[in-house]
Amino acid sequence: MTTTIRPEAPSDEEAIEQVTRRAFLSHPYSHQTEQFIIRALRADHALSVSLVAEEAGRVVGHIALSPVSISDGAVGWYGLGPISVEPEWQGRGIGRALMERGLAELSRIGANGCVLVGDPAFYTRFGFANSPALVLEGVPPEFFLALSLDTAAAHGSVQFHPAFQATR
Ligand SMILES: CC(C)(COP(=O)(O)OP(=O)(O)OC[C@H]1O[C@@H](n2cnc3c(N)ncnc32)[C@H](O)[C@@H]1OP(=O)(O)O)[C@@H](O)C(=O)NCCC(=O)NCCS
């Protein structure tokens, strides 16, 4: 298998939405708005990192990273997600490749850290852990995970980009 991970191009937008929609269709905690979130982030120029996974010229996965704000004023923190792999392509290492390249891109742009909401069973393998110093209102701490990319600590309440409220 030769998976190519590359930045999104304008011609990928429809494929990204379709992959995202299908990946989250049977996700137990999804409101099926993830594709709208990506579109709203892009419209607001807040898709700091947007990578696609390509197999034989077809987009089969995607990862989005966007800036978050933290109440202590810490800068350079990003929110990871949504991340999606086309259902029939899951379990073949594409999610890992997207995660590793996404985190590498964050380091490249000088990010200080990354947060996400998700299943620790998947994300702890990439270094994410619950961080008692950071909270996301309304989300149980066990599903709110952080990864520091430098030595500066961040403390406080985290807010994802307003695009995460998009419903259409
Ligand atoms: C989560 C998702 C992106 C993972 O992509 P993937 O291509 O299937 O993942 P990979 O094959 O690269 O798996 C990497 C590792 O994570 C493990 N893994 C994959 N999905 C997992 C899950 N849901 N829970 C726990 N571990 C998982 C794999 O077993 C593999 O382990 P290994 O490194 O020990 O072999 C994909 O399953 C998906 O799109 N799911 C639906 C949307 C979703 O849930 N997004 C995340 C929202 S929190």
JSON list of C-alpha atoms and ligand atoms in Angstrom, two decimals:
[
{"chain": "A", "resi": 1, "resn": "MET", "atom": "CA", "xyz": [0.00, 0.00, 0.00]},
{"chain": "A", "resi": 2, "resn": "THR", "atom": "CA", "xyz": [1.38, 3.39, -0.95]},
{"chain": "A", "resi": 3, "resn": "THR", "atom": "CA", "xyz": [-0.50, 6.09, 0.89]},
{"chain": "A", "resi": 4, "resn": "THR", "atom": "CA", "xyz": [0.31, 9.64, -0.07]},
{"chain": "A", "resi": 5, "resn": "ILE", "atom": "CA", "xyz": [-0.26, 12.29, 2.61]},
{"chain": "A", "resi": 6, "resn": "ARG", "atom": "CA", "xyz": [-0.38, 15.80, 1.19]},
{"chain": "A", "resi": 7, "resn": "PRO", "atom": "CA", "xyz": [-1.94, 19.21, 1.86]},
{"chain": "A", "resi": 8, "resn": "GLU", "atom": "CA", "xyz": [-5.48, 19.63, 0.58]},
{"chain": "A", "resi": 9, "resn": "ALA", "atom": "CA", "xyz": [-5.98, 21.23, -2.82]},
{"chain": "A", "resi": 10, "resn": "PRO", "atom": "CA", "xyz": [-9.09, 23.22, -3.81]},
{"chain": "A", "resi": 11, "resn": "SER", "atom": "CA", "xyz": [-10.24, 20.29, -5.94]},
{"chain": "A", "resi": 12, "resn": "ASP", "atom": "CA", "xyz": [-10.29, 18.01, -2.84]},
{"chain": "A", "resi": 13, "resn": "GLU", "atom": "CA", "xyz": [-13.02, 19.89, -0.99]},
{"chain": "A", "resi": 14, "resn": "GLU", "atom": "CA", "xyz": [-15.94, 17.71, -2.10]},
{"chain": "A", "resi": 15, "resn": "ALA", "atom": "CA", "xyz": [-14.01, 14.45, -1.55]},
{"chain": "A", "resi": 16, "resn": "ILE", "atom": "CA", "xyz": [-12.98, 15.57, 1.94]},
{"chain": "A", "resi": 17, "resn": "GLU", "atom": "CA", "xyz": [-16.61, 16.25, 2.84]},
{"chain": "A", "resi": 18, "resn": "GLN", "atom": "CA", "xyz": [-17.71, 12.85, 1.54]},
{"chain": "A", "resi": 19, "resn": "VAL", "atom": "CA", "xyz": [-14.95, 10.94, 3.36]},
{"chain": "A", "resi": 20, "resn": "THR", "atom": "CA", "xyz": [-15.71, 12.82, 6.57]},
{"chain": "A", "resi": 21, "resn": "ARG", "atom": "CA", "xyz": [-19.45, 12.25, 6.29]},
{"chain": "A", "resi": 22, "resn": "ARG", "atom": "CA", "xyz": [-19.06, 8.52, 5.68]},
{"chain": "A", "resi": 23, "resn": "ALA", "atom": "CA", "xyz": [-16.42, 8.05, 8.41]},
{"chain": "A", "resi": 24, "resn": "PHE", "atom": "CA", "xyz": [-18.64, 9.60, 11.08]},
{"chain": "A", "resi": 25, "resn": "LEU", "atom": "CA", "xyz": [-21.96, 8.05, 9.93]},
{"chain": "A", "resi": 26, "resn": "SER", "atom": "CA", "xyz": [-21.96, 5.36, 12.60]},
{"chain": "A", "resi": 27, "resn": "HIS", "atom": "CA", "xyz": [-19.81, 7.14, 15.18]},
{"chain": "A", "resi": 28, "resn": "PRO", "atom": "CA", "xyz": [-21.61, 6.93, 18.53]},
{"chain": "A", "resi": 29, "resn": "TYR", "atom": "CA", "xyz": [-20.95, 10.53, 19.64]},
{"chain": "A", "resi": 30, "resn": "SER", "atom": "CA", "xyz": [-21.16, 12.28, 16.28]},
{"chain": "A", "resi": 31, "resn": "HIS", "atom": "CA", "xyz": [-23.87, 14.77, 15.35]},
{"chain": "A", "resi": 32, "resn": "GLN", "atom": "CA", "xyz": [-22.87, 14.30, 11.71]},
{"chain": "A", "resi": 33, "resn": "THR", "atom": "CA", "xyz": [-21.74, 17.92, 11.46]},
{"chain": "A", "resi": 34, "resn": "GLU", "atom": "CA", "xyz": [-18.01, 17.24, 11.02]},
{"chain": "A", "resi": 35, "resn": "GLN", "atom": "CA", "xyz": [-18.03, 17.98, 7.28]},
{"chain": "A", "resi": 36, "resn": "PHE", "atom": "CA", "xyz": [-19.70, 21.34, 7.98]},
{"chain": "A", "resi": 37, "resn": "ILE", "atom": "CA", "xyz": [-17.06, 22.15, 10.59]},
{"chain": "A", "resi": 38, "resn": "ILE", "atom": "CA", "xyz": [-14.28, 21.63, 8.03]},
{"chain": "A", "resi": 39, "resn": "ARG", "atom": "CA", "xyz": [-16.09, 23.82, 5.51]},
{"chain": "A", "resi": 40, "resn": "ALA", "atom": "CA", "xyz": [-16.63, 26.59, 8.10]},
{"chain": "A", "resi": 41, "resn": "LEU", "atom": "CA", "xyz": [-13.00, 26.43, 9.24]},
{"chain": "A", "resi": 42, "resn": "ARG", "atom": "CA", "xyz": [-11.85, 26.76, 5.64]},
{"chain": "A", "resi": 43, "resn": "ALA", "atom": "CA", "xyz": [-14.21, 29.68, 4.99]},
{"chain": "A", "resi": 44, "resn": "ASP", "atom": "CA", "xyz": [-12.79, 31.43, 8.05]},
{"chain": "A", "resi": 45, "resn": "HIS", "atom": "CA", "xyz": [-9.17, 30.75, 6.98]},
{"chain": "A", "resi": 46, "resn": "ALA", "atom": "CA", "xyz": [-8.75, 28.72, 10.16]},
{"chain": "A", "resi": 47, "resn": "LEU", "atom": "CA", "xyz": [-7.69, 25.41, 8.60]},
{"chain": "A", "resi": 48, "resn": "SER", "atom": "CA", "xyz": [-4.11, 25.76, 9.81]},
{"chain": "A", "resi": 49, "resn": "VAL", "atom": "CA", "xyz": [-3.28, 22.25, 8.63]},
{"chain": "A", "resi": 50, "resn": "SER", "atom": "CA", "xyz": [-5.51, 20.25, 6.28]},
{"chain": "A", "resi": 51, "resn": "LEU", "atom": "CA", "xyz": [-4.03, 17.04, 4.93]},
{"chain": "A", "resi": 52, "resn": "VAL", "atom": "CA", "xyz": [-5.52, 14.36, 2.74]},
{"chain": "A", "resi": 53, "resn": "ALA", "atom": "CA", "xyz": [-4.53, 10.71, 2.45]},
{"chain": "A", "resi": 54, "resn": "GLU", "atom": "CA", "xyz": [-4.60, 9.54, -1.14]},
{"chain": "A", "resi": 55, "resn": "GLU", "atom": "CA", "xyz": [-4.70, 5.98, -2.48]},
{"chain": "A", "resi": 56, "resn": "ALA", "atom": "CA", "xyz": [-4.37, 5.53, -6.24]},
{"chain": "A", "resi": 57, "resn": "GLY", "atom": "CA", "xyz": [-5.45, 9.12, -6.79]},
{"chain": "A", "resi": 58, "resn": "ARG", "atom": "CA", "xyz": [-8.49, 8.86, -4.53]},
{"chain": "A", "resi": 59, "resn": "VAL", "atom": "CA", "xyz": [-8.92, 10.81, -1.27]},
{"chain": "A", "resi": 60, "resn": "VAL", "atom": "CA", "xyz": [-9.51, 8.20, 1.46]},
{"chain": "A", "resi": 61, "resn": "GLY", "atom": "CA", "xyz": [-8.64, 10.17, 4.59]},
{"chain": "A", "resi": 62, "resn": "HIS", "atom": "CA", "xyz": [-8.36, 13.66, 6.01]},
{"chain": "A", "resi": 63, "resn": "ILE", "atom": "CA", "xyz": [-7.12, 15.51, 9.11]},
{"chain": "A", "resi": 64, "resn": "ALA", "atom": "CA", "xyz": [-7.87, 19.09, 10.15]},
{"chain": "A", "resi": 65, "resn": "LEU", "atom": "CA", "xyz": [-6.02, 21.27, 12.66]},
{"chain": "A", "resi": 66, "resn": "SER", "atom": "CA", "xyz": [-7.18, 24.73, 13.69]},
{"chain": "A", "resi": 67, "resn": "PRO", "atom": "CA", "xyz": [-6.19, 27.32, 16.31]},
{"chain": "A", "resi": 68, "resn": "VAL", "atom": "CA", "xyz": [-7.71, 27.19, 19.78]},
{"chain": "A", "resi": 69, "resn": "SER", "atom": "CA", "xyz": [-7.68, 29.87, 22.46]},
{"chain": "A", "resi": 70, "resn": "ILE", "atom": "CA", "xyz": [-6.75, 29.26, 26.08]},
{"chain": "A", "resi": 71, "resn": "SER", "atom": "CA", "xyz": [-7.89, 31.46, 28.96]},
{"chain": "A", "resi": 72, "resn": "ASP", "atom": "CA", "xyz": [-4.34, 32.01, 30.24]},
{"chain": "A", "resi": 73, "resn": "GLY", "atom": "CA", "xyz": [-3.43, 33.65, 26.93]},
{"chain": "A", "resi": 74, "resn": "ALA", "atom": "CA", "xyz": [-1.13, 30.83, 25.82]},
{"chain": "A", "resi": 75, "resn": "VAL", "atom": "CA", "xyz": [-0.48, 31.08, 22.09]},
{"chain": "A", "resi": 76, "resn": "GLY", "atom": "CA", "xyz": [0.34, 28.52, 19.44]},
{"chain": "A", "resi": 77, "resn": "TRP", "atom": "CA", "xyz": [-2.09, 25.84, 20.54]},
{"chain": "A", "resi": 78, "resn": "TYR", "atom": "CA", "xyz": [-4.20, 23.96, 18.02]},
{"chain": "A", "resi": 79, "resn": "GLY", "atom": "CA", "xyz": [-7.23, 21.70, 18.04]},
{"chain": "A", "resi": 80, "resn": "LEU", "atom": "CA", "xyz": [-6.98, 18.40, 16.19]},
{"chain": "A", "resi": 81, "resn": "GLY", "atom": "CA", "xyz": [-10.01, 17.19, 14.29]},
{"chain": "A", "resi": 82, "resn": "PRO", "atom": "CA", "xyz": [-12.01, 16.07, 12.63]},
{"chain": "A", "resi": 83, "resn": "ILE", "atom": "CA", "xyz": [-9.88, 13.14, 11.47]},
{"chain": "A", "resi": 84, "resn": "SER", "atom": "CA", "xyz": [-11.49, 10.64, 9.12]},
{"chain": "A", "resi": 85, "resn": "VAL", "atom": "CA", "xyz": [-10.62, 7.55, 7.15]},
{"chain": "A", "resi": 86, "resn": "GLU", "atom": "CA", "xyz": [-13.01, 6.10, 4.59]},
{"chain": "A", "resi": 87, "resn": "PRO", "atom": "CA", "xyz": [-14.67, 3.10, 6.34]},
{"chain": "A", "resi": 88, "resn": "GLU", "atom": "CA", "xyz": [-13.37, 0.44, 3.94]},
{"chain": "A", "resi": 89, "resn": "TRP", "atom": "CA", "xyz": [-9.84, 1.84, 4.28]},
{"chain": "A", "resi": 90, "resn": "GLN", "atom": "CA", "xyz": [-9.78, 1.87, 8.09]},
{"chain": "A", "resi": 91, "resn": "GLY", "atom": "CA", "xyz": [-7.39, -0.35, 10.02]},
{"chain": "A", "resi": 92, "resn": "ARG", "atom": "CA", "xyz": [-4.57, -0.12, 7.45]},
{"chain": "A", "resi": 93, "resn": "GLY", "atom": "CA", "xyz": [-2.41, 2.57, 9.02]},
{"chain": "A", "resi": 94, "resn": "ILE", "atom": "CA", "xyz": [-3.88, 5.58, 7.24]},
{"chain": "A", "resi": 95, "resn": "GLY", "atom": "CA", "xyz": [-5.14, 7.18, 10.46]},
{"chain": "A", "resi": 96, "resn": "ARG", "atom": "CA", "xyz": [-1.68, 6.78, 11.98]},
{"chain": "A", "resi": 97, "resn": "ALA", "atom": "CA", "xyz": [-0.05, 8.33, 8.91]},
{"chain": "A", "resi": 98, "resn": "LEU", "atom": "CA", "xyz": [-2.43, 11.31, 9.06]},
{"chain": "A", "resi": 99, "resn": "MET", "atom": "CA", "xyz": [-1.80, 11.78, 12.80]},
{"chain": "A", "resi": 100, "resn": "GLU", "atom": "CA", "xyz": [1.98, 11.59, 12.48]},
{"chain": "A", "resi": 101, "resn": "ARG", "atom": "CA", "xyz": [2.14, 13.96, 9.52]},
{"chain": "A", "resi": 102, "resn": "GLY", "atom": "CA", "xyz": [-0.39, 16.33, 11.14]},
{"chain": "A", "resi": 103, "resn": "LEU", "atom": "CA", "xyz": [1.70, 16.56, 14.30]},
{"chain": "A", "resi": 104, "resn": "ALA", "atom": "CA", "xyz": [4.86, 17.00, 12.23]},
{"chain": "A", "resi": 105, "resn": "GLU", "atom": "CA", "xyz": [3.20, 19.89, 10.39]},
{"chain": "A", "resi": 106, "resn": "LEU", "atom": "CA", "xyz": [2.27, 21.48, 13.72]},
{"chain": "A", "resi": 107, "resn": "SER", "atom": "CA", "xyz": [5.89, 21.29, 14.85]},
{"chain": "A", "resi": 108, "resn": "ARG", "atom": "CA", "xyz": [6.98, 22.73, 11.53]},
{"chain": "A", "resi": 109, "resn": "ILE", "atom": "CA", "xyz": [4.76, 25.80, 11.99]},
{"chain": "A", "resi": 110, "resn": "GLY", "atom": "CA", "xyz": [6.07, 26.29, 15.53]},
{"chain": "A", "resi": 111, "resn": "ALA", "atom": "CA", "xyz": [3.03, 25.11, 17.47]},
{"chain": "A", "resi": 112, "resn": "ASN", "atom": "CA", "xyz": [3.32, 24.90, 21.24]},
{"chain": "A", "resi": 113, "resn": "GLY", "atom": "CA", "xyz": [0.67, 22.26, 21.76]},
{"chain": "A", "resi": 114, "resn": "CYS", "atom": "CA", "xyz": [-2.40, 20.44, 20.56]},
{"chain": "A", "resi": 115, "resn": "VAL", "atom": "CA", "xyz": [-5.70, 19.43, 22.12]},
{"chain": "A", "resi": 116, "resn": "LEU", "atom": "CA", "xyz": [-8.55, 17.20, 21.00]},
{"chain": "A", "resi": 117, "resn": "VAL", "atom": "CA", "xyz": [-11.76, 15.54, 22.04]},
{"chain": "A", "resi": 118, "resn": "GLY", "atom": "CA", "xyz": [-11.69, 11.83, 21.38]},
{"chain": "A", "resi": 119, "resn": "ASP", "atom": "CA", "xyz": [-11.19, 8.25, 22.43]},
{"chain": "A", "resi": 120, "resn": "PRO", "atom": "CA", "xyz": [-8.03, 7.87, 24.54]},
{"chain": "A", "resi": 121, "resn": "ALA", "atom": "CA", "xyz": [-7.67, 4.30, 23.22]},
{"chain": "A", "resi": 122, "resn": "PHE", "atom": "CA", "xyz": [-6.68, 5.75, 19.86]},
{"chain": "A", "resi": 123, "resn": "TYR", "atom": "CA", "xyz": [-4.94, 9.02, 20.75]},
{"chain": "A", "resi": 124, "resn": "THR", "atom": "CA", "xyz": [-2.70, 8.02, 23.66]},
{"chain": "A", "resi": 125, "resn": "ARG", "atom": "CA", "xyz": [-0.49, 6.11, 21.20]},
{"chain": "A", "resi": 126, "resn": "PHE", "atom": "CA", "xyz": [0.46, 9.49, 19.71]},
{"chain": "A", "resi": 127, "resn": "GLY", "atom": "CA", "xyz": [1.42, 11.00, 23.08]},
{"chain": "A", "resi": 128, "resn": "PHE", "atom": "CA", "xyz": [-1.90, 12.62, 23.96]},
{"chain": "A", "resi": 129, "resn": "ALA", "atom": "CA", "xyz": [-2.96, 12.44, 27.60]},
{"chain": "A", "resi": 130, "resn": "ASN", "atom": "CA", "xyz": [-5.47, 13.97, 29.92]},
{"chain": "A", "resi": 131, "resn": "SER", "atom": "CA", "xyz": [-4.07, 17.26, 31.19]},
{"chain": "A", "resi": 132, "resn": "PRO", "atom": "CA", "xyz": [-5.64, 18.44, 34.45]},
{"chain": "A", "resi": 133, "resn": "ALA", "atom": "CA", "xyz": [-4.37, 21.98, 33.73]},
{"chain": "A", "resi": 134, "resn": "LEU", "atom": "CA", "xyz": [-6.56, 22.29, 30.62]},
{"chain": "A", "resi": 135, "resn": "VAL", "atom": "CA", "xyz": [-10.34, 22.00, 30.57]},
{"chain": "A", "resi": 136, "resn": "LEU", "atom": "CA", "xyz": [-12.97, 22.06, 27.86]},
{"chain": "A", "resi": 137, "resn": "GLU", "atom": "CA", "xyz": [-16.33, 23.06, 29.22]},
{"chain": "A", "resi": 138, "resn": "GLY", "atom": "CA", "xyz": [-18.98, 20.36, 28.85]},
{"chain": "A", "resi": 139, "resn": "VAL", "atom": "CA", "xyz": [-16.53, 17.58, 27.95]},
{"chain": "A", "resi": 140, "resn": "PRO", "atom": "CA", "xyz": [-15.60, 14.86, 30.47]},
{"chain": "A", "resi": 141, "resn": "PRO", "atom": "CA", "xyz": [-11.88, 15.16, 31.27]},
{"chain": "A", "resi": 142, "resn": "GLU", "atom": "CA", "xyz": [-11.15, 11.59, 30.14]},
{"chain": "A", "resi": 143, "resn": "PHE", "atom": "CA", "xyz": [-12.09, 12.53, 26.55]},
{"chain": "A", "resi": 144, "resn": "PHE", "atom": "CA", "xyz": [-10.26, 15.86, 26.46]},
{"chain": "A", "resi": 145, "resn": "LEU", "atom": "CA", "xyz": [-6.62, 15.21, 25.65]},
{"chain": "A", "resi": 146, "resn": "ALA", "atom": "CA", "xyz": [-3.57, 17.39, 25.19]},
{"chain": "A", "resi": 147, "resn": "LEU", "atom": "CA", "xyz": [-0.06, 17.10, 23.82]},
{"chain": "A", "resi": 148, "resn": "SER", "atom": "CA", "xyz": [2.55, 19.73, 24.63]},
{"chain": "A", "resi": 149, "resn": "LEU", "atom": "CA", "xyz": [4.99, 20.34, 21.78]},
{"chain": "A", "resi": 150, "resn": "ASP", "atom": "CA", "xyz": [7.36, 22.58, 23.72]},
{"chain": "A", "resi": 151, "resn": "THR", "atom": "CA", "xyz": [8.29, 23.17, 27.33]},
{"chain": "A", "resi": 152, "resn": "ALA", "atom": "CA", "xyz": [5.94, 26.09, 28.00]},
{"chain": "A", "resi": 153, "resn": "ALA", "atom": "CA", "xyz": [2.90, 24.99, 29.99]},
{"chain": "A", "resi": 154, "resn": "ALA", "atom": "CA", "xyz": [-0.65, 26.16, 29.31]},
{"chain": "A", "resi": 155, "resn": "HIS", "atom": "CA", "xyz": [-3.38, 26.35, 31.93]},
{"chain": "A", "resi": 156, "resn": "GLY", "atom": "CA", "xyz": [-7.03, 27.15, 31.77]},
{"chain": "A", "resi": 157, "resn": "SER", "atom": "CA", "xyz": [-10.18, 26.84, 29.79]},
{"chain": "A", "resi": 158, "resn": "VAL", "atom": "CA", "xyz": [-9.84, 25.96, 26.10]},
{"chain": "A", "resi": 159, "resn": "GLN", "atom": "CA", "xyz": [-12.09, 27.21, 23.33]},
{"chain": "A", "resi": 160, "resn": "PHE", "atom": "CA", "xyz": [-12.20, 25.64, 19.90]},
{"chain": "A", "resi": 161, "resn": "HIS", "atom": "CA", "xyz": [-12.78, 27.83, 16.86]},
{"chain": "A", "resi": 162, "resn": "PRO", "atom": "CA", "xyz": [-16.42, 29.01, 16.48]},
{"chain": "A", "resi": 163, "resn": "ALA", "atom": "CA", "xyz": [-16.61, 26.93, 13.27]},
{"chain": "A", "resi": 164, "resn": "PHE", "atom": "CA", "xyz": [-17.06, 23.88, 15.51]},
{"chain": "A", "resi": 165, "resn": "GLN", "atom": "CA", "xyz": [-20.64, 25.12, 16.07]},
{"chain": "A", "resi": 166, "resn": "ALA", "atom": "CA", "xyz": [-21.43, 24.79, 12.35]},
{"chain": "A", "resi": 167, "resn": "THR", "atom": "CA", "xyz": [-24.48, 22.63, 11.67]},
{"chain": "A", "resi": 168, "resn": "ARG", "atom": "CA", "xyz": [-24.88, 23.03, 7.90]},
{"chain": "B", "resi": 1, "resn": "LIG", "atom": "C1", "xyz": [-10.19, 6.84, 14.05]},
{"chain": "B", "resi": 1, "resn": "LIG", "atom": "C2", "xyz": [-9.70, 6.65, 12.60]},
{"chain": "B", "resi": 1, "resn": "LIG", "atom": "C3", "xyz": [-9.31, 8.00, 12.01]},
{"chain": "B", "resi": 1, "resn": "LIG", "atom": "C4", "xyz": [-8.47, 5.72, 12.65]},
{"chain": "B", "resi": 1, "resn": "LIG", "atom": "O1", "xyz": [-8.00, 5.54, 11.32]},
{"chain": "B", "resi": 1, "resn": "LIG", "atom": "P1", "xyz": [-7.43, 4.12, 10.84]},
{"chain": "B", "resi": 1, "resn": "LIG", "atom": "O2", "xyz": [-6.84, 4.30, 9.51]},
{"chain": "B", "resi": 1, "resn": "LIG", "atom": "O3", "xyz": [-8.50, 3.10, 10.99]},
{"chain": "B", "resi": 1, "resn": "LIG", "atom": "O4", "xyz": [-6.30, 3.89, 11.95]},
{"chain": "B", "resi": 1, "resn": "LIG", "atom": "P2", "xyz": [-4.95, 3.06, 11.77]},
{"chain": "B", "resi": 1, "resn": "LIG", "atom": "O5", "xyz": [-5.23, 1.85, 10.94]},
{"chain": "B", "resi": 1, "resn": "LIG", "atom": "O6", "xyz": [-3.86, 3.95, 11.33]},
{"chain": "B", "resi": 1, "resn": "LIG", "atom": "O7", "xyz": [-4.67, 2.61, 13.26]},
{"chain": "B", "resi": 1, "resn": "LIG", "atom": "C5", "xyz": [-3.56, 3.09, 14.02]},
{"chain": "B", "resi": 1, "resn": "LIG", "atom": "C6", "xyz": [-3.58, 2.38, 15.34]},
{"chain": "B", "resi": 1, "resn": "LIG", "atom": "O8", "xyz": [-4.75, 2.80, 16.07]},
{"chain": "B", "resi": 1, "resn": "LIG", "atom": "C7", "xyz": [-5.57, 1.67, 16.39]},
{"chain": "B", "resi": 1, "resn": "LIG", "atom": "N1", "xyz": [-6.95, 2.13, 16.25]},
{"chain": "B", "resi": 1, "resn": "LIG", "atom": "C8", "xyz": [-7.58, 2.47, 15.12]},
{"chain": "B", "resi": 1, "resn": "LIG", "atom": "N2", "xyz": [-8.83, 2.89, 15.40]},
{"chain": "B", "resi": 1, "resn": "LIG", "atom": "C9", "xyz": [-8.97, 2.81, 16.74]},
{"chain": "B", "resi": 1, "resn": "LIG", "atom": "C10", "xyz": [-10.03, 3.09, 17.64]},
{"chain": "B", "resi": 1, "resn": "LIG", "atom": "N3", "xyz": [-11.21, 3.58, 17.21]},
{"chain": "B", "resi": 1, "resn": "LIG", "atom": "N4", "xyz": [-9.82, 2.88, 18.96]},
{"chain": "B", "resi": 1, "resn": "LIG", "atom": "C11", "xyz": [-8.64, 2.39, 19.39]},
{"chain": "B", "resi": 1, "resn": "LIG", "atom": "N5", "xyz": [-7.59, 2.13, 18.60]},
{"chain": "B", "resi": 1, "resn": "LIG", "atom": "C12", "xyz": [-7.77, 2.32, 17.28]},
{"chain": "B", "resi": 1, "resn": "LIG", "atom": "C13", "xyz": [-5.18, 0.61, 15.40]},
{"chain": "B", "resi": 1, "resn": "LIG", "atom": "O9", "xyz": [-5.42, -0.68, 15.93]},
{"chain": "B", "resi": 1, "resn": "LIG", "atom": "C14", "xyz": [-3.70, 0.87, 15.21]},
{"chain": "B", "resi": 1, "resn": "LIG", "atom": "O10", "xyz": [-3.00, 0.30, 16.29]},
{"chain": "B", "resi": 1, "resn": "LIG", "atom": "P3", "xyz": [-1.46, -0.18, 16.14]},
{"chain": "B", "resi": 1, "resn": "LIG", "atom": "O11", "xyz": [-0.66, 1.04, 15.82]},
{"chain": "B", "resi": 1, "resn": "LIG", "atom": "O12", "xyz": [-1.16, -0.73, 17.49]},
{"chain": "B", "resi": 1, "resn": "LIG", "atom": "O13", "xyz": [-1.46, -1.17, 15.04]},
{"chain": "B", "resi": 1, "resn": "LIG", "atom": "C15", "xyz": [-10.76, 5.97, 11.71]},
{"chain": "B", "resi": 1, "resn": "LIG", "atom": "O14", "xyz": [-11.12, 4.74, 12.28]},
{"chain": "B", "resi": 1, "resn": "LIG", "atom": "C16", "xyz": [-12.02, 6.77, 11.51]},
{"chain": "B", "resi": 1, "resn": "LIG", "atom": "O15", "xyz": [-12.13, 7.57, 10.57]},
{"chain": "B", "resi": 1, "resn": "LIG", "atom": "N6", "xyz": [-13.05, 6.57, 12.38]},
{"chain": "B", "resi": 1, "resn": "LIG", "atom": "C17", "xyz": [-14.32, 7.26, 12.23]},
{"chain": "B", "resi": 1, "resn": "LIG", "atom": "C18", "xyz": [-14.20, 8.72, 12.56]},
{"chain": "B", "resi": 1, "resn": "LIG", "atom": "C19", "xyz": [-13.59, 8.93, 13.95]},
{"chain": "B", "resi": 1, "resn": "LIG", "atom": "O16", "xyz": [-13.90, 8.21, 14.89]},
{"chain": "B", "resi": 1, "resn": "LIG", "atom": "N7", "xyz": [-12.71, 9.95, 14.06]},
{"chain": "B", "resi": 1, "resn": "LIG", "atom": "C20", "xyz": [-12.07, 10.27, 15.31]},
{"chain": "B", "resi": 1, "resn": "LIG", "atom": "C21", "xyz": [-13.04, 11.00, 16.18]},
{"chain": "B", "resi": 1, "resn": "LIG", "atom": "S1", "xyz": [-12.51, 11.00, 17.88]}
]
